[in-house]
Coordinates of C-alpha atoms in Angstrom, one line a residue:
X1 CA 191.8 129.2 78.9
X2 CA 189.4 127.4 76.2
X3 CA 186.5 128.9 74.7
X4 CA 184.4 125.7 76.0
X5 CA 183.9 122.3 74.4
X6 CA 186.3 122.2 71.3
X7 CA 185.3 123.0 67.3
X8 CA 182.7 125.2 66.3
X9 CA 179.7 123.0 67.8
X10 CA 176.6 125.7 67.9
X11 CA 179.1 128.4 66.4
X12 CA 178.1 128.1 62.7
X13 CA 178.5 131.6 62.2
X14 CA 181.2 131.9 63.8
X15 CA 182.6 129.3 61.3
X16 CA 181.9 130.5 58.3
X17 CA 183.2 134.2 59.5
X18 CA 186.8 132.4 59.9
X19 CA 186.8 130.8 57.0
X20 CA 186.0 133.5 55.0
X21 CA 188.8 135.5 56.7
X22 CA 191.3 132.6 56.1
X23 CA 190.4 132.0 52.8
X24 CA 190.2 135.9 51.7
X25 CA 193.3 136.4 53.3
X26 CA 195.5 132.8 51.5
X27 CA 193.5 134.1 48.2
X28 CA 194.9 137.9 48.6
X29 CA 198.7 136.0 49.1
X30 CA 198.8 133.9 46.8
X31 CA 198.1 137.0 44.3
X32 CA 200.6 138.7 46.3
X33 CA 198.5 141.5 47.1
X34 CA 198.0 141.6 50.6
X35 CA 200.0 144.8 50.8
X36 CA 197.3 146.4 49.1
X37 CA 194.6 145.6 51.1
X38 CA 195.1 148.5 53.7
X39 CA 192.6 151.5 53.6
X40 CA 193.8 155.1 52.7
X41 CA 192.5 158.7 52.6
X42 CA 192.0 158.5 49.0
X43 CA 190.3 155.0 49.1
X44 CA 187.6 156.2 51.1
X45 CA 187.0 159.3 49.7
X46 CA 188.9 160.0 46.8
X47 CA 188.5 156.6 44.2
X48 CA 186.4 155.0 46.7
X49 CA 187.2 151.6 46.5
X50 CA 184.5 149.2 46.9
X51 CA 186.1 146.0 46.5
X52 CA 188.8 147.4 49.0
X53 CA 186.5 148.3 51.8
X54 CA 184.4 144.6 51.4
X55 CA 187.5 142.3 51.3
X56 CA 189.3 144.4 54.2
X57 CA 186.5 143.4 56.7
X58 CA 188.0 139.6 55.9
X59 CA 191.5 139.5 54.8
X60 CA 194.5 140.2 57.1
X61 CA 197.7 141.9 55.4
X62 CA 200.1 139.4 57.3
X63 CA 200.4 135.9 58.2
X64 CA 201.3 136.7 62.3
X65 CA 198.1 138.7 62.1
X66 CA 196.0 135.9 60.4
X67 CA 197.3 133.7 63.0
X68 CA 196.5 135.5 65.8
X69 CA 193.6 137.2 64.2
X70 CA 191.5 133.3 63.5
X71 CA 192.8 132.4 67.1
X72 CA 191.0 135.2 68.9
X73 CA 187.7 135.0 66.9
X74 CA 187.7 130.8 67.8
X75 CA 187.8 131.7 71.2
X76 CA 185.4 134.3 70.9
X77 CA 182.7 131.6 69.5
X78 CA 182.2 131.7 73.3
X79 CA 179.6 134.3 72.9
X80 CA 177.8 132.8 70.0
X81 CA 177.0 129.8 72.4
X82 CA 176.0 132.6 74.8
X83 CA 173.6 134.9 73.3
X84 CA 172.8 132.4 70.2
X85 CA 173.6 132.8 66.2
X86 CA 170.8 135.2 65.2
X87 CA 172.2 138.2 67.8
X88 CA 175.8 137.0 67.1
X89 CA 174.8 137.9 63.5
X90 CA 173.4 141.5 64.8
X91 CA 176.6 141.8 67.0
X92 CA 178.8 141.0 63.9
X93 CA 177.0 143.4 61.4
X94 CA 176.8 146.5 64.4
X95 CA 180.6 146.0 65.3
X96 CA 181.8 145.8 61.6
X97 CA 179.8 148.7 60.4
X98 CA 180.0 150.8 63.7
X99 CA 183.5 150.2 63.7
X100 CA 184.2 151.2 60.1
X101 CA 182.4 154.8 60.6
X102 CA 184.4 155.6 63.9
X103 CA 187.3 154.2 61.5
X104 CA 186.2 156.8 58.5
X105 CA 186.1 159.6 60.8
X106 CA 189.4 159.3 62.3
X107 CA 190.9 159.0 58.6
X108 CA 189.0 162.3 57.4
X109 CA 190.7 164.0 61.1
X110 CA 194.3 162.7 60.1
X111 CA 193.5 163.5 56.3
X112 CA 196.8 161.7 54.9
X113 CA 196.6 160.9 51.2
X114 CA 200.3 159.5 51.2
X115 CA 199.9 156.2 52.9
X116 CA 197.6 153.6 54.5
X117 CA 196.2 154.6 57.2
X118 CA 194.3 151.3 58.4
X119 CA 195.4 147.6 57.9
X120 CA 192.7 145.2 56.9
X121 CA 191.6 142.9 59.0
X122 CA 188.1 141.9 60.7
X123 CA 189.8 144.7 63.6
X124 CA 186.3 145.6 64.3
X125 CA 184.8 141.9 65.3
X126 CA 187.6 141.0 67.4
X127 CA 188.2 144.1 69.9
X128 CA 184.7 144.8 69.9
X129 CA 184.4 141.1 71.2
X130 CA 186.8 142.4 74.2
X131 CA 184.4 144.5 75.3
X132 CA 181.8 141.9 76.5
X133 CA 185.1 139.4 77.1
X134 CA 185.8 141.8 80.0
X135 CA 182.9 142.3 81.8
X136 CA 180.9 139.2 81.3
X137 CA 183.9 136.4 81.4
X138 CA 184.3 135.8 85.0
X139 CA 188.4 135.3 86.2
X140 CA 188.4 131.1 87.4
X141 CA 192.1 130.9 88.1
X142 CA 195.2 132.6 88.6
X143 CA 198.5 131.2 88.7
X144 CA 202.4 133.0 88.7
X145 CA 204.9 132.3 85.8
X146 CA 208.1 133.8 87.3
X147 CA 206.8 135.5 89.5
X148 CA 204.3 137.0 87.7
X149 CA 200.7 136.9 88.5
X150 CA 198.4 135.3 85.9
X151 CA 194.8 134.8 85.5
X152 CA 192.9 132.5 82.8
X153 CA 192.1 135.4 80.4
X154 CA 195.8 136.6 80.6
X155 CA 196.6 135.0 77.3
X156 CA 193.9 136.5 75.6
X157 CA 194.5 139.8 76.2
X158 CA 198.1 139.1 75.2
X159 CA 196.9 137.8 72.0
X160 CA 194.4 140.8 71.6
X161 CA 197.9 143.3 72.4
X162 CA 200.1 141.8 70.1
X163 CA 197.3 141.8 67.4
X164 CA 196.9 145.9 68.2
X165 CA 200.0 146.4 67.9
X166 CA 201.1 144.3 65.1
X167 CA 201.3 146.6 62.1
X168 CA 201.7 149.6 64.8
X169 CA 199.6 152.8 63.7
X170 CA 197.9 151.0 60.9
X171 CA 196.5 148.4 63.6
X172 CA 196.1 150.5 66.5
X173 CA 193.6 152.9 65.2
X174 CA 191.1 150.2 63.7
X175 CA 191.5 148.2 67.5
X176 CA 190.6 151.5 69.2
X177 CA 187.5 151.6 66.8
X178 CA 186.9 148.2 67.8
X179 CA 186.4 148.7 71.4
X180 CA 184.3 151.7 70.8
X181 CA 182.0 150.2 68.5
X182 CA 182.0 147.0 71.3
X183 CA 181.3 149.6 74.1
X184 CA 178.2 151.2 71.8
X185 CA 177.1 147.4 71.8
X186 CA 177.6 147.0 75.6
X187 CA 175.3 150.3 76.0
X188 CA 172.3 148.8 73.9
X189 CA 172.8 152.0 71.7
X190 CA 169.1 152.0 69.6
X191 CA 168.2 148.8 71.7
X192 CA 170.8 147.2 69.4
X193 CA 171.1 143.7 72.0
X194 CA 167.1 143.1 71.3
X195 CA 167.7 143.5 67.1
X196 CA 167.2 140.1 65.7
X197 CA 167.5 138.7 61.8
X198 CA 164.6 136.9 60.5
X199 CA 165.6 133.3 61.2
X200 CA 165.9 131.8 57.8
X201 CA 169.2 134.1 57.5
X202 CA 171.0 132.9 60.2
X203 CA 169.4 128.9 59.5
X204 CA 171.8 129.4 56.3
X205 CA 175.0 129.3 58.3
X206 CA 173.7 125.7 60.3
X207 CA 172.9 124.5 57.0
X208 CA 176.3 124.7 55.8
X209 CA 178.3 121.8 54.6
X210 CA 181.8 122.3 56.1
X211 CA 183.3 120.3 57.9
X212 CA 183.6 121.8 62.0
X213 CA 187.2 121.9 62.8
X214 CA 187.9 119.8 65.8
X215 CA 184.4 117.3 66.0
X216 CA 184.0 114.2 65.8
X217 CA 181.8 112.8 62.6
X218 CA 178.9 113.1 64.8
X219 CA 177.7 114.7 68.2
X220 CA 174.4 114.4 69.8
X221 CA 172.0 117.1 69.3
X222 CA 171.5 120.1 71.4
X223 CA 168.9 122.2 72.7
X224 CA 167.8 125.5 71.2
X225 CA 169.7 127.5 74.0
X226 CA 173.2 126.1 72.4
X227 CA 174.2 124.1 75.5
X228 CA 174.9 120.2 76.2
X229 CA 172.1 117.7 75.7
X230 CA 169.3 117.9 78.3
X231 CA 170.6 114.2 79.5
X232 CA 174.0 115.8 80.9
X233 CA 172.8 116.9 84.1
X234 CA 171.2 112.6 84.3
X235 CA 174.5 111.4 83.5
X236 CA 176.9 113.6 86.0
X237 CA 174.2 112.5 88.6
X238 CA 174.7 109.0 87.6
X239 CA 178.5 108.9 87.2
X240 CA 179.1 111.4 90.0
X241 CA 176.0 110.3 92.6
X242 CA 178.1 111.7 95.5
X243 CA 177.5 115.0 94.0
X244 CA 174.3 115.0 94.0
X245 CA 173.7 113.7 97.7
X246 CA 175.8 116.5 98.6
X247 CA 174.7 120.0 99.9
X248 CA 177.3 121.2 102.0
X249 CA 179.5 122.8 98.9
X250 CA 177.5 125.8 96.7
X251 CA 178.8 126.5 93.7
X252 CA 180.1 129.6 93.0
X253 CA 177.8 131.4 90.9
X254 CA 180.5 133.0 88.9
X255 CA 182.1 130.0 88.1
X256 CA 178.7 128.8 86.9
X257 CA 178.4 131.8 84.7
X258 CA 182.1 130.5 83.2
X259 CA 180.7 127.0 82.3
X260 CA 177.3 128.1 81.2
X261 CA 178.8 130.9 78.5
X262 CA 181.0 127.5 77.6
X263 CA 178.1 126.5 76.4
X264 CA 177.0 123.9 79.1
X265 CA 174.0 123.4 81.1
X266 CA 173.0 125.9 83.5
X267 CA 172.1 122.2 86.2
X268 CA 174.5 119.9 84.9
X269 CA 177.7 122.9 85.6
X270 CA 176.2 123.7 89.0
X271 CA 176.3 119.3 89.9
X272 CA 179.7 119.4 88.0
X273 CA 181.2 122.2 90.5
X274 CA 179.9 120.3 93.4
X275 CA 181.5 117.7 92.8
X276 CA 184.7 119.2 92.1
X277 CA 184.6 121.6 95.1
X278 CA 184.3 124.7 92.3
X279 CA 187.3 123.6 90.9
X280 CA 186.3 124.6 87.7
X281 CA 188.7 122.9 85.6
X282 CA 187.4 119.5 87.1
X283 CA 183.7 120.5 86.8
X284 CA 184.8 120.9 82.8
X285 CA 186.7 117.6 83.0
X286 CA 183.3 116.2 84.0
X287 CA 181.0 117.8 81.7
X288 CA 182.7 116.6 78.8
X289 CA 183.2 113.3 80.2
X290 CA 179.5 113.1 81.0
X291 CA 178.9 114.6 77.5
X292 CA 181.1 111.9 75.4
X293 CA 178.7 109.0 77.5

């Protein structure tokens, strides 16, 4: 399962929120202090370490869980495209910092000054990002590997496990945090999901010079809702005109909830699924072919 069209197109925070973490975490290696990175007792609320409690938001202690870690929050860009940068920005912001209390209390209950209690990590972001992956990411497809039964979010949640339980305790506790502070979100705790940034903040991310992983040089411009170009929905129609003449297939609305929080069209993924007979899969095939026209 993809996170939509490839790179970080209309994910510009997103982008700079894993490169931060990659390049926090290569810096902290290189020095060989990565090991230090974890949050203890006496961190918190002994020498209170400031520098420690900024760069653990960022840096993973471990190159598995930088791995897995930068994959999960790519995928997740999902919900940028969704919801748009300026509330990805609030979601970011509530998760980290609701995250870190729930993560400060449970340190003062265990009250161990002897060892790190928390590995570093942007923990918070990623399971909190479960939450919403759960109940708003529609299942597509399911398939059997051995006999096993499958769906298309299976490999997430695998990924999301072994990142839990990666470092054990020290990465358990802060992906239990996680969720809670991504279930606070969910609940519109203080009307959170209306909370907005003045624009010219989150403008500084698009204005970034990076390269986007993945894109070609160029790519047409988008609308302001983060989806394909408004001419999409003319080209499927004009590549695919048997979808259009045809009424006798309705798209299934969940799977047009899957293409749209790709990042597509709300029009252009209901003609793609007609065509494709809600074969999903196809109806992305054909949205990206349509899009690269």
């Amino acid at each position: 399962m993809n996170g939509g069209p490839s790179g970080f197109n209309n994910a510009p925070v997103t982008k700079t929120f894993v490169i931060a973490s990659a390049l926090f975490t290569v810096f902290f290696g290189i020095q060989g202090r990565s090991f230090k990175l974890g949050l203890s007792y006496q961190d918190i609320f002994t020498k209170l370490s400031i520098w420690k409690l900024i760069t653990s938001v960022f840096a993973f202690s471990s190159t598995p869980e930088l791995m897995f870690g930068l994959y999960l929050l790519y995928y997740f860009r999902v919900f940028e495209r969704q919801i748009g940068s300026n509330k990805y920005s609030v979601f970011i912001l509530f998760s980290v910092m609701a995250s870190f209390l729930f993560e400060v209390m449970a340190v003062a209950i265990l009250k161990d000054p002897t060892s790190n209690l928390l590995t570093s990590g942007p923990y918070g972001l990623i399971f909190a990002s479960f939450v919403p992956f759960f109940f708003d990411i529609p299942v597509s497809t399911w398939f059997r590997i051995f006999g096993v039964r499958f769906s298309n979010k299976s490999f997430i949640y695998l990924a999301g496990l072994q990142l839990l339980l990666s470092s054990w305790k020290r990465s358990l506790l802060p992906g239990i945090c996680g969720i809670l502070a991504g279930s606070l979100y969910r609940l519109n705790v203080f009307r959170i999901r209306k909370a907005k940034f003045p624009e010219f903040i989150t403008s500084f991310f698009s204005r970034l010079s990076w390269p986007s992983i993945g894109n070609p040089p160029t790519t047409p411009a988008r609308n302001l809702a983060g989806n394909v170009p408004s001419y999409t929905t003319r080209q499927v129609e004009r590549t695919y005109p048997s979808a259009v003449a045809s009424s006798a297939i309705e798209p299934s609305e969940d799977a047009v909830a899957t293409l749209v929080s790709m990042g597509f069209d709300q029009n252009s993924a209901r003609q793609a699924l007609v065509h494709a007979r809600n074969d999903i899969n196809a109806a992305t095939n054909i949205l990206l072919e349509a899009q690269s026209h």
